Amino acid sequence: MCVVCGCNNPEVPAAAGAQVDARTGDLHFGAGAARVSVPGLSESRTLRIEQDVLGANNQVAQHNRAHFHAHGVRALNLVSSPGSGKTTLLCATIRTLQQQHPELPLAVIEGDQQTSHDADRIRASGAPAIQVNTGKGCHLDAPMVAQAFARLALHDHAHEHGHHDHGHGRHHHPQSLLFIENVGNLVCPALWDLGEDAKVVILSVTEGEDKPLKYPDMFAAAQLMVLTKTDLLPHLSFDVQRCMDYARRVNPGIRILQLSATTGEGMDAWLDWLLHPDAIEPTSVQTRIAQLEAELARLRSGQG
């Protein structure tokens, strides 16, 4: 077997492309310049390919963003691992917004590898939705979002009502909301700009509180973290404060909301953030400075 796999061949490195922890033998394949190891590709080649692909995507994303802003659309990119409760939260959000703000147009772009199950759930809640199936793809990209948005009634509404703001700035009061539910994945979607106003990372309390440290790119890219399924906390050992501390260690500016789409607890704060994106977070500057100083002290002492 060793002849076949090559592990007895001194010319084949035991861990090509990896940094090896001398104490434990753990392998770290993301420590190089490309932060990823791709068989058959050098780090420099990997970086060039990534720059080419993401560069092409980002051009479309900028067009999407300008298009959304010109027509008063606030677009949000919802990202999470599978089973976090994204669709349940969306359905509850849509029902509440339709009751409280029936004049506000809503639409959803649903991303999955296969099936239209989630889009069907959204349509049943009363909002138009376009399903985007990515096949083997693990994330949505900007061209996918552009094509899906063109097929939504929300796109027609923007044109019919002639909303134009060619300054492309963020709107104090969005004239319509577009929710983009990304493929369940805490890795790849972090890299891909879809033209959204904000990434919202959704983390359920049925997952580990250390997710922000395990998947730092996603939490660093998000403007908001929503902790869902909080009604289950009495039955779990999930440490909410530790999770929030980890998220702020990765992204000191991240805003955090806690809610249960099932009971409705915490939903008001979520809806307020959706409708008033420019509202100042209630946490005072002095309190935030104190939080950061405490975190810095823990890091210096080697704790947590």
Short mmCIF file of C-alpha atoms in Angstrom, two decimals:
data_model
loop_
_atom_site.label_atom_id
_atom_site.label_comp_id
_atom_site.label_asym_id
_atom_site.label_seq_id
_atom_site.Cartn_x
_atom_site.Cartn_y
_atom_site.Cartn_z
CA MET A 1 0.00 0.00 0.00
CA CYS A 2 2.81 2.43 0.76
CA VAL A 3 4.17 1.98 -2.77
CA VAL A 4 0.80 2.89 -4.21
CA CYS A 5 0.10 5.94 -2.05
CA GLY A 6 3.69 7.16 -2.09
CA CYS A 7 4.11 7.66 1.65
CA ASN A 8 7.43 5.79 1.58
CA ASN A 9 8.77 8.01 -1.20
CA PRO A 10 11.17 10.62 0.25
CA GLU A 11 10.52 12.85 -2.76
CA VAL A 12 6.84 13.25 -1.80
CA PRO A 13 6.43 15.70 1.12
CA ALA A 14 4.41 14.27 3.97
CA ALA A 15 2.28 17.42 4.16
CA ALA A 16 2.80 19.49 1.03
CA GLY A 17 1.50 23.02 1.43
CA ALA A 18 0.81 22.68 5.14
CA GLN A 19 2.33 24.15 8.25
CA VAL A 20 2.84 21.44 10.85
CA ASP A 21 2.39 22.05 14.56
CA ALA A 22 5.56 20.57 16.05
CA ARG A 23 3.81 19.77 19.34
CA THR A 24 0.60 18.10 18.14
CA GLY A 25 1.29 17.26 14.50
CA ASP A 26 -1.78 19.26 13.42
CA LEU A 27 -1.78 20.43 9.80
CA HIS A 28 -2.62 24.02 8.78
CA PHE A 29 -3.30 24.35 5.04
CA GLY A 30 -4.56 27.93 5.24
CA ALA A 31 -1.42 29.60 6.54
CA GLY A 32 0.06 30.61 3.18
CA ALA A 33 -0.55 33.70 1.09
CA ALA A 34 -3.53 32.11 -0.71
CA ARG A 35 -4.96 30.85 2.60
CA VAL A 36 -5.97 27.64 0.84
CA SER A 37 -4.21 24.62 -0.63
CA VAL A 38 -5.29 23.44 -4.10
CA PRO A 39 -3.67 20.25 -5.46
CA GLY A 40 -1.69 20.97 -8.60
CA LEU A 41 -1.69 24.75 -8.17
CA SER A 42 0.97 26.96 -6.63
CA GLU A 43 -0.04 29.65 -4.17
CA SER A 44 0.70 32.37 -6.71
CA ARG A 45 -1.38 30.65 -9.38
CA THR A 46 -4.22 30.11 -6.92
CA LEU A 47 -4.15 33.80 -6.02
CA ARG A 48 -4.24 34.85 -9.68
CA ILE A 49 -7.22 32.62 -10.42
CA GLU A 50 -9.07 33.88 -7.35
CA GLN A 51 -8.39 37.49 -8.31
CA ASP A 52 -9.63 36.91 -11.85
CA VAL A 53 -12.80 35.12 -10.78
CA LEU A 54 -13.67 37.43 -7.90
CA GLY A 55 -12.79 40.47 -9.99
CA ALA A 56 -15.30 39.49 -12.66
CA ASN A 57 -17.89 38.77 -9.98
CA ASN A 58 -17.28 42.07 -8.23
CA GLN A 59 -17.92 44.05 -11.41
CA VAL A 60 -21.39 42.53 -11.62
CA ALA A 61 -21.86 43.04 -7.87
CA GLN A 62 -21.15 46.75 -8.23
CA HIS A 63 -23.71 46.94 -11.03
CA ASN A 64 -26.22 45.11 -8.81
CA ARG A 65 -25.56 47.49 -5.93
CA ALA A 66 -25.97 50.58 -8.10
CA HIS A 67 -29.15 49.11 -9.60
CA PHE A 68 -30.62 48.32 -6.18
CA HIS A 69 -29.80 51.73 -4.75
CA ALA A 70 -31.09 53.59 -7.78
CA HIS A 71 -34.48 52.01 -7.20
CA GLY A 72 -34.70 52.16 -3.42
CA VAL A 73 -34.05 48.45 -2.85
CA ARG A 74 -32.33 47.42 0.38
CA ALA A 75 -30.70 44.06 -0.35
CA LEU A 76 -29.55 41.75 2.43
CA ASN A 77 -27.39 38.65 2.03
CA LEU A 78 -28.40 36.06 4.65
CA VAL A 79 -25.64 33.53 5.31
CA SER A 80 -25.36 30.62 7.73
CA SER A 81 -24.70 26.92 8.06
CA PRO A 82 -27.53 24.55 7.05
CA GLY A 83 -30.33 24.29 9.60
CA SER A 84 -29.78 27.62 11.33
CA GLY A 85 -33.38 28.70 10.75
CA LYS A 86 -32.88 31.19 7.90
CA THR A 87 -36.06 30.25 6.06
CA THR A 88 -38.13 30.08 9.23
CA LEU A 89 -36.90 33.54 10.18
CA LEU A 90 -37.65 34.84 6.69
CA CYS A 91 -41.20 33.48 6.69
CA ALA A 92 -41.90 35.01 10.11
CA THR A 93 -40.36 38.31 8.99
CA ILE A 94 -42.42 38.44 5.81
CA ARG A 95 -45.69 37.70 7.61
CA THR A 96 -45.03 40.40 10.21
CA LEU A 97 -43.93 43.02 7.70
CA GLN A 98 -46.99 42.35 5.55
CA GLN A 99 -49.20 42.92 8.59
CA GLN A 100 -47.43 46.01 9.89
CA HIS A 101 -46.19 47.54 6.61
CA PRO A 102 -48.43 46.23 3.82
CA GLU A 103 -47.23 49.03 1.53
CA LEU A 104 -43.61 47.79 1.63
CA PRO A 105 -42.72 45.56 -1.37
CA LEU A 106 -40.76 42.42 -0.42
CA ALA A 107 -39.05 39.71 -2.43
CA VAL A 108 -36.67 36.81 -1.86
CA ILE A 109 -33.93 35.13 -3.87
CA GLU A 110 -33.44 31.58 -2.57
CA GLY A 111 -30.12 29.78 -3.00
CA ASP A 112 -29.74 26.00 -2.68
CA GLN A 113 -27.91 23.28 -4.52
CA GLN A 114 -31.15 21.51 -5.39
CA THR A 115 -34.98 21.64 -4.92
CA SER A 116 -37.34 24.60 -4.62
CA HIS A 117 -38.53 23.68 -1.12
CA ASP A 118 -37.46 26.94 0.51
CA ALA A 119 -38.79 29.14 -2.31
CA ASP A 120 -42.11 27.29 -2.03
CA ARG A 121 -42.21 28.08 1.70
CA ILE A 122 -41.52 31.75 1.00
CA ARG A 123 -44.23 31.93 -1.68
CA ALA A 124 -46.68 30.30 0.73
CA SER A 125 -45.94 33.11 3.21
CA GLY A 126 -47.11 35.63 0.60
CA ALA A 127 -43.88 37.05 -0.88
CA PRO A 128 -42.56 36.50 -4.41
CA ALA A 129 -39.46 34.32 -4.58
CA ILE A 130 -37.08 33.03 -7.21
CA GLN A 131 -35.23 29.79 -6.52
CA VAL A 132 -31.61 29.64 -7.69
CA ASN A 133 -30.21 26.11 -7.74
CA THR A 134 -26.42 26.11 -7.91
CA GLY A 135 -25.87 22.41 -8.69
CA LYS A 136 -22.45 21.57 -7.29
CA GLY A 137 -21.85 25.24 -6.48
CA CYS A 138 -21.60 26.06 -2.78
CA HIS A 139 -22.64 29.73 -2.93
CA LEU A 140 -24.54 32.33 -4.90
CA ASP A 141 -22.62 34.79 -7.08
CA ALA A 142 -23.45 38.24 -8.41
CA PRO A 143 -24.51 37.15 -11.94
CA MET A 144 -26.94 34.63 -10.43
CA VAL A 145 -28.48 37.37 -8.30
CA ALA A 146 -28.71 39.74 -11.27
CA GLN A 147 -30.61 37.17 -13.34
CA ALA A 148 -32.92 36.25 -10.48
CA PHE A 149 -33.70 39.87 -9.59
CA ALA A 150 -34.68 40.60 -13.20
CA ARG A 151 -37.41 37.95 -12.87
CA LEU A 152 -38.92 39.34 -9.68
CA ALA A 153 -41.97 41.57 -9.41
CA LEU A 154 -39.86 43.76 -7.13
CA HIS A 155 -37.73 44.68 -10.14
CA ASP A 156 -40.83 45.72 -12.11
CA HIS A 157 -42.16 47.66 -9.13
CA ALA A 158 -38.96 49.71 -8.96
CA HIS A 159 -39.23 50.64 -12.62
CA GLU A 160 -42.95 51.38 -12.51
CA HIS A 161 -42.59 53.76 -9.59
CA GLY A 162 -39.54 55.47 -10.99
CA HIS A 163 -37.39 55.49 -7.85
CA HIS A 164 -34.02 56.93 -8.77
CA ASP A 165 -31.17 57.84 -6.45
CA HIS A 166 -28.10 57.88 -8.61
CA GLY A 167 -25.96 58.89 -5.66
CA HIS A 168 -26.27 55.20 -4.78
CA GLY A 169 -26.06 55.94 -1.08
CA ARG A 170 -27.67 53.87 1.65
CA HIS A 171 -31.34 54.70 2.13
CA HIS A 172 -32.65 55.96 5.46
CA HIS A 173 -36.01 54.30 4.71
CA PRO A 174 -35.85 51.49 2.16
CA GLN A 175 -38.62 51.63 -0.42
CA SER A 176 -38.46 47.85 -0.81
CA LEU A 177 -36.62 44.91 0.73
CA LEU A 178 -34.81 42.12 -1.09
CA PHE A 179 -33.71 39.14 1.00
CA ILE A 180 -31.05 36.91 -0.57
CA GLU A 181 -30.94 33.58 1.25
CA ASN A 182 -27.56 32.13 0.38
CA VAL A 183 -26.62 28.45 0.20
CA GLY A 184 -26.12 26.98 3.67
CA ASN A 185 -22.35 27.27 4.07
CA LEU A 186 -20.19 29.27 6.49
CA VAL A 187 -17.13 29.28 4.22
CA CYS A 188 -17.45 30.24 0.54
CA PRO A 189 -20.24 32.87 0.67
CA ALA A 190 -17.98 35.08 2.77
CA LEU A 191 -15.85 35.87 -0.30
CA TRP A 192 -18.61 36.65 -2.78
CA ASP A 193 -20.09 40.12 -3.03
CA LEU A 194 -23.61 39.96 -4.43
CA GLY A 195 -24.26 43.70 -4.43
CA GLU A 196 -25.94 43.56 -1.03
CA ASP A 197 -26.12 46.38 1.51
CA ALA A 198 -25.11 44.03 4.29
CA LYS A 199 -24.26 40.44 5.06
CA VAL A 200 -26.28 39.01 7.93
CA VAL A 201 -24.80 35.90 9.51
CA ILE A 202 -27.37 33.74 11.25
CA LEU A 203 -26.25 31.41 14.01
CA SER A 204 -28.63 29.17 15.94
CA VAL A 205 -28.08 28.34 19.58
CA THR A 206 -28.20 24.65 18.62
CA GLU A 207 -24.75 25.16 17.08
CA GLY A 208 -21.49 25.65 18.94
CA GLU A 209 -20.74 29.05 20.44
CA ASP A 210 -17.24 28.84 18.94
CA LYS A 211 -18.51 29.10 15.34
CA PRO A 212 -17.17 32.69 14.96
CA LEU A 213 -13.65 31.43 15.72
CA LYS A 214 -13.94 28.37 13.50
CA TYR A 215 -15.30 30.35 10.53
CA PRO A 216 -13.81 33.83 11.08
CA ASP A 217 -14.05 35.08 7.47
CA MET A 218 -17.83 34.89 7.51
CA PHE A 219 -18.23 36.69 10.81
CA ALA A 220 -15.64 39.28 9.84
CA ALA A 221 -17.58 40.03 6.64
CA ALA A 222 -20.97 40.38 8.35
CA GLN A 223 -22.45 43.61 9.65
CA LEU A 224 -24.99 41.79 11.81
CA MET A 225 -25.09 38.47 13.65
CA VAL A 226 -28.53 37.09 14.51
CA LEU A 227 -28.67 34.42 17.21
CA THR A 228 -31.76 32.34 16.48
CA LYS A 229 -33.81 29.69 18.28
CA THR A 230 -33.26 31.40 21.64
CA ASP A 231 -36.43 29.74 22.94
CA LEU A 232 -34.36 26.53 23.13
CA LEU A 233 -31.71 27.99 25.44
CA PRO A 234 -33.19 26.45 28.63
CA HIS A 235 -32.59 23.03 27.10
CA LEU A 236 -29.03 23.66 25.90
CA SER A 237 -25.58 24.41 27.29
CA PHE A 238 -24.96 27.19 24.75
CA ASP A 239 -23.04 30.11 26.29
CA VAL A 240 -24.53 33.26 24.71
CA GLN A 241 -22.03 35.69 26.20
CA ARG A 242 -19.06 33.61 25.12
CA CYS A 243 -20.45 33.39 21.60
CA MET A 244 -20.88 37.17 21.44
CA ASP A 245 -17.37 37.69 22.79
CA TYR A 246 -15.97 35.38 20.12
CA ALA A 247 -17.88 37.22 17.38
CA ARG A 248 -16.56 40.58 18.58
CA ARG A 249 -13.05 39.19 18.80
CA VAL A 250 -13.26 38.44 15.07
CA ASN A 251 -15.25 41.56 14.20
CA PRO A 252 -15.28 44.28 16.89
CA GLY A 253 -17.90 46.30 14.98
CA ILE A 254 -20.44 43.52 14.48
CA ARG A 255 -23.94 44.15 15.77
CA ILE A 256 -25.68 41.24 17.51
CA LEU A 257 -29.38 40.49 17.91
CA GLN A 258 -31.02 37.58 19.72
CA LEU A 259 -34.43 36.28 18.71
CA SER A 260 -36.82 33.41 18.35
CA ALA A 261 -38.84 33.29 15.14
CA THR A 262 -41.06 30.71 16.83
CA THR A 263 -42.11 32.75 19.87
CA GLY A 264 -41.52 36.20 18.37
CA GLU A 265 -39.18 37.27 21.18
CA GLY A 266 -36.59 39.73 19.86
CA MET A 267 -38.29 40.14 16.48
CA ASP A 268 -39.02 43.83 17.04
CA ALA A 269 -35.32 44.69 17.14
CA TRP A 270 -34.72 42.71 13.96
CA LEU A 271 -37.57 44.47 12.14
CA ASP A 272 -36.34 47.84 13.35
CA TRP A 273 -32.88 47.10 11.94
CA LEU A 274 -34.42 46.11 8.60
CA LEU A 275 -36.50 49.28 8.32
CA HIS A 276 -34.06 51.76 9.87
CA PRO A 277 -30.57 50.70 8.74
CA ASP A 278 -28.99 54.02 9.64
CA ALA A 279 -30.21 54.02 13.23
CA ILE A 280 -27.35 54.30 15.72
CA GLU A 281 -26.84 51.20 17.82
CA PRO A 282 -27.98 51.92 21.38
CA THR A 283 -24.67 50.82 22.88
CA SER A 284 -22.79 53.97 23.89
CA VAL A 285 -19.30 54.76 22.68
CA GLN A 286 -18.00 54.56 26.24
CA THR A 287 -19.52 51.11 26.72
CA ARG A 288 -18.04 49.87 23.45
CA ILE A 289 -14.59 51.18 24.40
CA ALA A 290 -14.85 49.35 27.72
CA GLN A 291 -15.77 46.13 25.90
CA LEU A 292 -12.78 46.42 23.61
CA GLU A 293 -10.42 47.22 26.47
CA ALA A 294 -11.66 44.17 28.37
CA GLU A 295 -11.15 41.98 25.32
CA LEU A 296 -7.65 43.36 24.81
CA ALA A 297 -6.81 42.64 28.45
CA ARG A 298 -8.00 39.03 28.07
CA LEU A 299 -5.92 38.56 24.93
CA ARG A 300 -2.80 39.96 26.61
CA SER A 301 -3.26 37.67 29.57
CA GLY A 302 -3.73 34.66 27.30
CA GLN A 303 -7.24 33.94 28.59
CA GLY A 304 -10.34 32.93 26.62
#
